[in-house]
């Protein structure tokens, strides 16, 4: 895995994000560890994220929609340590969903989740991929915290 962290305010936060990445990502891709060899992840701390996207974190791929391996995760710069870790783990779960082809966003605007096609932009909180990310992130945060 290639990890790049940018626009990070301090070395402690950068170190924390690297530590979380190294602990969480292998747990998400445990059945297909070779996928980590081609994974490129760029994490940006974004001072305008809450204003522009009304979100604490977002994840998107920056290569092709069929087999994405290059991702950007943007995290709000106002998050406290626990919120930062929880949000980052949540977005890493979306990376897992994309690289295992569980979740696909098509340029047509359609979204595919585990072979079910969604033709409109549904309420993000209630989608199955968001429900999974919220459920898994809490459990993984607790594992990381005990680590």
CSV table of C-alpha atoms in Angstrom, one decimal:
chain,number,residue,atom,x,y,z
A,1,UNK,CA,0.0,0.0,0.0
A,2,UNK,CA,1.2,3.5,-0.9
A,3,UNK,CA,0.0,6.1,1.6
A,4,UNK,CA,0.3,9.8,1.2
A,5,UNK,CA,-0.9,12.3,3.8
A,6,UNK,CA,-1.1,16.0,2.8
A,7,UNK,CA,-2.3,19.3,4.3
A,8,UNK,CA,-1.9,17.8,7.7
A,9,UNK,CA,-1.4,20.3,10.4
A,10,UNK,CA,1.1,18.4,12.6
A,11,UNK,CA,3.3,15.4,12.7
A,12,UNK,CA,1.3,13.8,15.5
A,13,UNK,CA,-1.8,13.7,13.3
A,14,UNK,CA,0.2,12.4,10.4
A,15,UNK,CA,1.6,9.6,12.6
A,16,UNK,CA,-1.8,8.8,13.9
A,17,UNK,CA,-3.3,8.4,10.4
A,18,UNK,CA,-0.4,6.2,9.4
A,19,UNK,CA,-0.9,4.0,12.5
A,20,UNK,CA,-4.7,3.7,11.9
A,21,UNK,CA,-4.1,2.9,8.3
A,22,UNK,CA,-1.6,0.1,9.1
A,23,UNK,CA,-3.9,-1.4,11.7
A,24,UNK,CA,-7.3,-1.1,10.0
A,25,UNK,CA,-6.7,-1.7,6.2
A,26,UNK,CA,-5.3,-5.2,6.5
A,27,UNK,CA,-8.3,-6.2,8.7
A,28,UNK,CA,-10.7,-4.9,6.0
A,29,UNK,CA,-9.0,-6.8,3.2
A,30,UNK,CA,-8.1,-9.9,5.2
A,31,UNK,CA,-9.4,-12.4,2.6
A,32,UNK,CA,-7.6,-10.7,-0.4
A,33,UNK,CA,-4.3,-9.3,1.0
A,34,UNK,CA,-2.7,-9.1,-2.4
A,35,UNK,CA,-5.0,-6.2,-3.2
A,36,UNK,CA,-3.0,-4.1,-0.8
A,37,UNK,CA,0.0,-4.3,-3.2
A,38,UNK,CA,-1.7,-2.0,-5.7
A,39,UNK,CA,-3.6,0.3,-3.3
A,40,UNK,CA,-2.7,4.0,-3.4
A,41,UNK,CA,-4.3,6.1,-0.8
A,42,UNK,CA,-4.0,9.9,-0.5
A,43,UNK,CA,-5.4,11.4,2.7
A,44,UNK,CA,-6.0,15.2,2.8
A,45,UNK,CA,-7.0,17.3,5.8
A,46,UNK,CA,-9.4,19.8,4.4
A,47,UNK,CA,-10.3,23.1,6.0
A,48,UNK,CA,-13.3,23.6,3.8
A,49,UNK,CA,-14.9,20.1,3.8
A,50,UNK,CA,-17.7,20.8,6.2
A,51,UNK,CA,-18.6,24.0,4.3
A,52,UNK,CA,-18.4,22.7,0.8
A,53,UNK,CA,-19.6,19.0,1.3
A,54,UNK,CA,-21.4,19.2,4.6
A,55,UNK,CA,-19.4,16.1,5.7
A,56,UNK,CA,-16.7,15.2,8.1
A,57,UNK,CA,-15.1,12.9,5.6
A,58,UNK,CA,-15.4,11.8,2.0
A,59,UNK,CA,-13.8,9.0,0.0
A,60,UNK,CA,-13.6,8.7,-3.8
A,61,UNK,CA,-11.4,6.9,-6.3
A,62,UNK,CA,-9.2,8.8,-8.7
A,63,UNK,CA,-8.7,6.1,-11.4
A,64,UNK,CA,-11.2,4.0,-13.4
A,65,UNK,CA,-14.6,3.1,-12.1
A,66,UNK,CA,-14.3,-0.6,-12.9
A,67,UNK,CA,-11.3,-1.6,-10.8
A,68,UNK,CA,-10.4,1.4,-8.6
A,69,UNK,CA,-7.1,1.2,-6.8
A,70,UNK,CA,-6.3,4.9,-6.3
A,71,UNK,CA,-8.3,6.7,-3.6
A,72,UNK,CA,-8.5,10.1,-1.9
A,73,UNK,CA,-9.9,10.5,1.5
A,74,UNK,CA,-10.6,14.0,2.7
A,75,UNK,CA,-11.1,14.7,6.4
A,76,UNK,CA,-12.4,17.9,8.0
A,77,UNK,CA,-9.7,19.8,9.9
A,78,UNK,CA,-12.0,20.6,12.8
A,79,UNK,CA,-12.3,17.0,14.1
A,80,UNK,CA,-11.1,16.0,17.6
A,81,UNK,CA,-8.9,13.0,17.8
A,82,UNK,CA,-11.6,10.4,18.4
A,83,UNK,CA,-13.9,11.9,15.7
A,84,UNK,CA,-10.9,12.0,13.3
A,85,UNK,CA,-10.1,8.3,13.9
A,86,UNK,CA,-13.8,7.2,13.6
A,87,UNK,CA,-14.3,9.2,10.5
A,88,UNK,CA,-11.1,7.9,8.9
A,89,UNK,CA,-12.1,4.3,9.7
A,90,UNK,CA,-15.5,4.9,8.2
A,91,UNK,CA,-14.0,6.2,5.0
A,92,UNK,CA,-11.5,3.3,4.9
A,93,UNK,CA,-14.5,1.0,4.9
A,94,UNK,CA,-15.7,2.7,1.7
A,95,UNK,CA,-12.3,2.0,0.2
A,96,UNK,CA,-12.8,-1.7,1.1
A,97,UNK,CA,-16.2,-1.6,-0.5
A,98,UNK,CA,-14.8,-0.2,-3.7
A,99,UNK,CA,-11.7,-2.4,-4.1
A,100,UNK,CA,-13.8,-5.6,-3.4
A,101,UNK,CA,-16.3,-4.3,-6.0
A,102,UNK,CA,-19.1,-4.3,-3.4
A,103,UNK,CA,-19.8,-0.6,-4.2
A,104,UNK,CA,-19.5,1.0,-7.7
A,105,UNK,CA,-20.3,4.5,-8.7
A,106,UNK,CA,-20.9,4.9,-12.4
A,107,UNK,CA,-20.4,8.0,-14.4
A,108,UNK,CA,-24.0,7.8,-15.4
A,109,UNK,CA,-24.9,8.6,-11.7
A,110,UNK,CA,-26.0,5.0,-11.0
A,111,UNK,CA,-24.7,3.3,-7.9
A,112,UNK,CA,-24.3,-0.5,-7.6
A,113,UNK,CA,-24.2,-2.2,-4.2
A,114,UNK,CA,-23.7,-5.9,-4.1
A,115,UNK,CA,-25.4,-6.5,-7.4
A,116,UNK,CA,-28.4,-4.1,-6.7
A,117,UNK,CA,-28.5,-1.0,-8.9
A,118,UNK,CA,-29.7,2.3,-7.5
A,119,UNK,CA,-30.7,4.7,-10.2
A,120,UNK,CA,-31.2,7.9,-8.1
A,121,UNK,CA,-29.1,9.4,-5.3
A,122,UNK,CA,-30.7,7.9,-2.2
A,123,UNK,CA,-30.5,9.4,1.3
A,124,UNK,CA,-26.9,8.6,2.1
A,125,UNK,CA,-27.5,7.7,5.8
A,126,UNK,CA,-29.9,4.9,5.0
A,127,UNK,CA,-28.1,3.3,2.1
A,128,UNK,CA,-26.8,-0.2,2.8
A,129,UNK,CA,-23.2,0.8,2.1
A,130,UNK,CA,-23.4,3.6,4.7
A,131,UNK,CA,-25.1,1.4,7.2
A,132,UNK,CA,-22.3,-1.1,6.8
A,133,UNK,CA,-19.7,1.6,7.2
A,134,UNK,CA,-21.3,3.0,10.4
A,135,UNK,CA,-21.7,-0.5,11.9
A,136,UNK,CA,-18.1,-1.7,11.0
A,137,UNK,CA,-16.4,1.6,12.0
A,138,UNK,CA,-17.6,1.4,15.5
A,139,UNK,CA,-16.4,-2.1,16.0
A,140,UNK,CA,-13.0,-1.4,14.3
A,141,UNK,CA,-12.6,1.7,16.3
A,142,UNK,CA,-13.0,-0.3,19.5
A,143,UNK,CA,-10.4,-2.9,18.2
A,144,UNK,CA,-8.0,-0.1,17.4
A,145,UNK,CA,-8.5,1.6,20.7
A,146,UNK,CA,-7.7,-1.7,22.6
A,147,UNK,CA,-4.6,-2.1,20.3
